[in-house]
CSV table of C-alpha atoms in Angstrom, one decimal:
chain,number,residue,atom,x,y,z
A,683,UNK,CA,135.3,123.7,2.7
A,684,UNK,CA,137.3,126.3,3.5
A,685,UNK,CA,136.7,129.3,5.9
A,686,UNK,CA,139.0,132.4,6.6
A,687,UNK,CA,138.1,135.3,8.8
A,688,UNK,CA,139.6,138.3,9.8
A,689,UNK,CA,138.1,141.5,10.7
A,690,UNK,CA,137.0,144.3,8.2
A,691,UNK,CA,139.0,147.0,9.4
A,692,UNK,CA,140.7,148.6,12.3
A,693,UNK,CA,142.1,152.1,13.0
A,694,UNK,CA,145.7,152.6,15.0
A,695,UNK,CA,148.2,155.5,15.9
A,696,UNK,CA,151.2,156.1,14.3
A,697,UNK,CA,154.1,154.6,16.5
A,698,UNK,CA,151.6,152.2,18.0
A,699,UNK,CA,151.3,148.5,17.8
A,700,UNK,CA,148.6,146.6,15.7
A,701,UNK,CA,147.6,142.7,15.6
A,702,UNK,CA,145.5,141.7,12.8
A,703,UNK,CA,144.0,138.2,13.3
A,704,UNK,CA,143.2,135.3,11.3
A,705,UNK,CA,141.4,132.6,11.9
A,706,UNK,CA,140.8,129.7,9.3
A,707,UNK,CA,139.2,126.0,9.0
A,708,UNK,CA,140.2,124.2,5.9
A,709,UNK,CA,141.3,120.2,5.4
A,710,UNK,CA,144.7,119.4,4.1
A,711,UNK,CA,146.2,122.5,6.1
A,712,UNK,CA,149.8,123.8,4.5
A,713,UNK,CA,150.8,126.6,5.2
A,714,UNK,CA,150.0,130.6,5.5
A,715,UNK,CA,150.2,133.4,3.7
A,716,UNK,CA,150.0,137.3,4.6
A,717,UNK,CA,149.8,140.1,2.0
A,718,UNK,CA,150.0,143.8,1.8
A,719,UNK,CA,147.4,145.7,-0.7
A,720,UNK,CA,147.8,149.4,-0.5
A,721,UNK,CA,145.0,151.3,-2.4
A,722,UNK,CA,145.0,150.7,-6.4
A,723,UNK,CA,147.7,148.4,-5.9
A,724,UNK,CA,149.2,145.0,-6.4
A,725,UNK,CA,149.4,142.4,-3.6
A,726,UNK,CA,152.8,142.4,-1.9
A,727,UNK,CA,154.5,139.1,-0.3
A,728,UNK,CA,154.9,139.9,3.7
A,729,UNK,CA,155.4,136.3,5.4
A,730,UNK,CA,154.6,132.9,5.3
A,731,UNK,CA,154.3,130.4,8.1
A,732,UNK,CA,154.3,126.4,8.2
A,733,UNK,CA,155.5,125.9,11.9
A,734,UNK,CA,153.6,126.9,14.8
A,735,UNK,CA,155.6,130.0,15.9
A,736,UNK,CA,156.8,132.9,15.3
A,737,UNK,CA,158.5,135.0,12.7
A,738,UNK,CA,159.8,138.3,13.0
A,739,UNK,CA,161.0,140.3,9.5
A,740,UNK,CA,161.9,144.0,10.4
A,741,UNK,CA,158.7,145.8,11.9
A,742,UNK,CA,156.7,143.1,11.5
A,743,UNK,CA,156.1,139.8,13.0
A,744,UNK,CA,153.6,136.8,11.7
A,745,UNK,CA,152.5,133.8,14.6
A,746,UNK,CA,151.1,130.8,13.5
A,747,UNK,CA,149.1,128.0,15.7
A,748,UNK,CA,148.4,125.0,13.6
A,749,UNK,CA,146.5,123.3,16.4
A,750,UNK,CA,144.1,126.2,17.1
A,751,UNK,CA,143.6,127.2,13.0
A,752,UNK,CA,145.0,131.0,13.9
A,753,UNK,CA,147.8,133.7,12.8
A,754,UNK,CA,148.2,137.1,13.6
A,755,UNK,CA,150.6,139.8,11.5
A,756,UNK,CA,152.1,142.4,14.0
A,757,UNK,CA,153.0,145.5,13.1
A,758,UNK,CA,155.6,147.7,15.6
A,759,UNK,CA,156.1,151.4,15.3
A,760,UNK,CA,153.5,151.9,12.8
A,761,UNK,CA,153.9,154.3,10.0
A,762,UNK,CA,151.4,156.1,7.9
A,763,UNK,CA,152.4,154.0,5.0
A,764,UNK,CA,151.3,151.2,6.6
A,765,UNK,CA,147.6,152.5,5.9
A,766,UNK,CA,146.4,149.3,3.7
A,767,UNK,CA,144.8,146.7,3.4
A,768,UNK,CA,146.1,143.2,4.7
A,769,UNK,CA,145.1,139.6,3.3
A,770,UNK,CA,145.4,136.3,5.0
A,771,UNK,CA,146.0,132.9,2.7
A,772,UNK,CA,145.8,129.7,3.3
A,773,UNK,CA,147.8,127.3,0.8
A,774,UNK,CA,146.5,123.6,1.4
A,775,UNK,CA,148.3,120.3,0.3
A,776,UNK,CA,146.8,120.1,-3.0
A,777,UNK,CA,150.0,119.8,-4.9
A,778,UNK,CA,149.3,123.0,-6.2
A,779,UNK,CA,150.4,126.2,-5.1
A,780,UNK,CA,147.2,127.8,-4.8
A,781,UNK,CA,145.7,129.9,-2.6
A,782,UNK,CA,142.5,131.0,-0.7
A,783,UNK,CA,142.4,134.8,0.6
A,784,UNK,CA,140.5,136.2,3.4
A,785,UNK,CA,138.5,139.1,2.6
A,786,UNK,CA,141.1,141.4,3.9
A,787,UNK,CA,141.7,144.0,7.3
A,788,UNK,CA,141.9,147.6,6.0
A,789,UNK,CA,144.0,149.1,8.7
A,790,UNK,CA,144.2,152.8,8.6
A,791,UNK,CA,146.9,154.7,10.8
A,792,UNK,CA,146.2,158.2,11.9
A,793,UNK,CA,148.3,160.9,12.7
B,298,UNK,CA,162.9,141.8,-9.2
B,299,UNK,CA,159.7,139.5,-10.3
B,300,UNK,CA,158.2,141.1,-12.7
B,301,UNK,CA,154.3,140.4,-13.7
B,302,UNK,CA,153.1,142.9,-16.3
B,303,UNK,CA,149.6,142.9,-17.5
B,304,UNK,CA,148.4,144.1,-21.1
B,305,UNK,CA,145.9,147.1,-19.6
B,306,UNK,CA,145.5,148.8,-16.4
B,307,UNK,CA,142.0,149.8,-17.3
B,308,UNK,CA,139.8,148.4,-19.9
B,309,UNK,CA,135.9,149.5,-20.8
B,310,UNK,CA,134.0,146.9,-23.1
B,311,UNK,CA,130.4,146.4,-24.1
B,312,UNK,CA,128.0,143.6,-22.7
B,313,UNK,CA,128.3,140.4,-25.6
B,314,UNK,CA,132.1,141.3,-26.6
B,315,UNK,CA,134.9,138.9,-26.3
B,316,UNK,CA,137.6,140.0,-23.7
B,317,UNK,CA,140.9,139.0,-23.8
B,318,UNK,CA,143.0,139.7,-20.9
B,319,UNK,CA,147.3,139.1,-21.3
B,320,UNK,CA,149.6,138.8,-18.5
B,321,UNK,CA,153.6,138.3,-18.6
B,322,UNK,CA,155.9,136.8,-16.3
B,323,UNK,CA,159.4,137.3,-16.6
B,324,UNK,CA,160.5,134.6,-14.0
B,325,UNK,CA,160.4,131.1,-15.4
B,326,UNK,CA,157.6,130.3,-12.9
B,327,UNK,CA,155.5,127.3,-13.3
B,328,UNK,CA,152.8,128.8,-12.1
B,329,UNK,CA,150.0,131.1,-12.8
B,330,UNK,CA,146.8,132.5,-11.6
B,331,UNK,CA,144.0,134.9,-12.8
B,332,UNK,CA,142.0,136.0,-9.9
B,333,UNK,CA,139.7,138.8,-10.0
B,334,UNK,CA,138.8,141.1,-6.5
B,335,UNK,CA,135.6,142.8,-5.7
B,336,UNK,CA,134.8,144.9,-2.6
B,337,UNK,CA,133.6,143.1,0.3
B,338,UNK,CA,134.2,139.3,-1.8
B,339,UNK,CA,138.0,139.8,-1.7
B,340,UNK,CA,140.4,138.2,-4.1
B,341,UNK,CA,138.9,135.0,-5.8
B,342,UNK,CA,140.5,132.4,-7.9
B,343,UNK,CA,139.2,132.2,-11.6
B,344,UNK,CA,141.7,129.6,-13.2
B,345,UNK,CA,145.0,128.2,-12.7
B,346,UNK,CA,148.1,127.2,-14.7
B,347,UNK,CA,150.5,124.7,-13.6
B,348,UNK,CA,152.5,124.4,-17.0
B,349,UNK,CA,152.1,125.6,-20.6
B,350,UNK,CA,149.0,124.0,-21.9
B,351,UNK,CA,147.7,122.7,-18.5
B,352,UNK,CA,145.0,124.5,-16.7
B,353,UNK,CA,142.7,123.8,-13.8
B,354,UNK,CA,139.6,126.0,-12.7
B,355,UNK,CA,139.3,127.5,-9.9
B,356,UNK,CA,136.6,128.7,-7.3
B,357,UNK,CA,134.7,131.0,-9.9
B,358,UNK,CA,135.4,129.9,-13.5
B,359,UNK,CA,132.0,130.0,-14.8
B,360,UNK,CA,131.7,132.6,-17.7
B,361,UNK,CA,135.8,132.6,-18.4
B,362,UNK,CA,138.4,130.4,-20.0
B,363,UNK,CA,142.5,130.6,-20.4
B,364,UNK,CA,145.2,130.0,-22.5
B,365,UNK,CA,149.0,129.2,-21.6
B,366,UNK,CA,150.5,128.5,-25.0
B,367,UNK,CA,154.2,129.7,-23.6
B,368,UNK,CA,155.3,129.2,-20.4
B,369,UNK,CA,155.6,133.2,-19.5
B,370,UNK,CA,152.1,134.3,-20.9
B,371,UNK,CA,148.8,133.3,-19.1
B,372,UNK,CA,145.6,134.6,-21.1
B,373,UNK,CA,141.8,135.1,-19.3
B,374,UNK,CA,139.3,135.2,-21.7
B,375,UNK,CA,135.8,136.6,-21.6
B,376,UNK,CA,133.6,135.0,-24.0
B,377,UNK,CA,130.6,136.8,-24.2
B,378,UNK,CA,131.5,139.6,-21.0
B,379,UNK,CA,128.4,140.7,-18.8
B,380,UNK,CA,127.9,143.2,-16.7
B,381,UNK,CA,128.5,141.1,-13.2
B,382,UNK,CA,132.2,140.3,-15.0
B,383,UNK,CA,133.0,144.7,-14.1
B,384,UNK,CA,135.9,144.1,-11.9
B,385,UNK,CA,139.5,144.4,-10.9
B,386,UNK,CA,141.7,141.5,-12.6
B,387,UNK,CA,144.6,139.9,-10.6
B,388,UNK,CA,147.2,137.8,-12.4
B,389,UNK,CA,150.0,136.1,-10.1
B,390,UNK,CA,153.0,133.8,-10.7
B,391,UNK,CA,154.8,131.2,-8.3
B,392,UNK,CA,157.0,128.4,-8.1
B,393,UNK,CA,155.6,124.8,-7.9
B,394,UNK,CA,154.3,124.2,-3.9
B,395,UNK,CA,157.8,124.0,-2.0
B,396,UNK,CA,160.0,126.2,-0.1
B,397,UNK,CA,159.6,129.4,-1.3
B,398,UNK,CA,156.2,129.6,-3.4
B,399,UNK,CA,154.7,132.8,-2.8
B,400,UNK,CA,152.5,134.7,-5.8
B,401,UNK,CA,153.7,137.5,-7.2
B,402,UNK,CA,151.2,139.8,-8.7
B,403,UNK,CA,150.6,142.1,-11.7
B,404,UNK,CA,149.6,145.2,-11.0
B,405,UNK,CA,145.9,144.6,-12.1
B,406,UNK,CA,143.3,145.6,-15.0
B,407,UNK,CA,140.1,147.6,-13.9
B,408,UNK,CA,137.8,146.1,-16.2
B,409,UNK,CA,134.1,148.0,-16.8
B,410,UNK,CA,131.6,146.1,-18.9
B,411,UNK,CA,128.6,148.3,-19.9
């Protein structure tokens, strides 16, 4: 089976840095996605990591350690609009592009 | 821009009714997916399709069926709706697994079964 864990909720202050962790246990691991979902809206793609290391994309960065089954999403210079749910999702070497999602981390950014 | 559209944003149906949820994508994607999203449970895969007329069960297929007669359209069918199928339903599409296979999601259909 698969197990994906991420914190349920986090709070942070505008302008700060926050790190959202995701741990996973799965056979045939291929890569890891991060999605952002604002309340009442569809998830939108943020990042995809298949190799170990850090991928930077503007204010957002994502890190993967395949040997530790661990990823994190780093958000810098937080803005109020970053208040959203952040979903970690794992893809497997199944031949299909299916994803298994974690339950999401609700991030609340306060002034 | 990839666009995934769903037929309704909100739907209210009665127990026992047959319900059709429609999804259309305009990016010529091979793969299409149906999820449901519930508080505390996250996104769970119901069914997916990797080609026209091809379908595979996801993690929670019971009580659902799907149809993919055309590449751009993927339908989710609730044969006899029940109250435990009240949920947010999200459709997604993607390319096959490879270099760039992120899933693009539709806006969702909030279904209430009374």
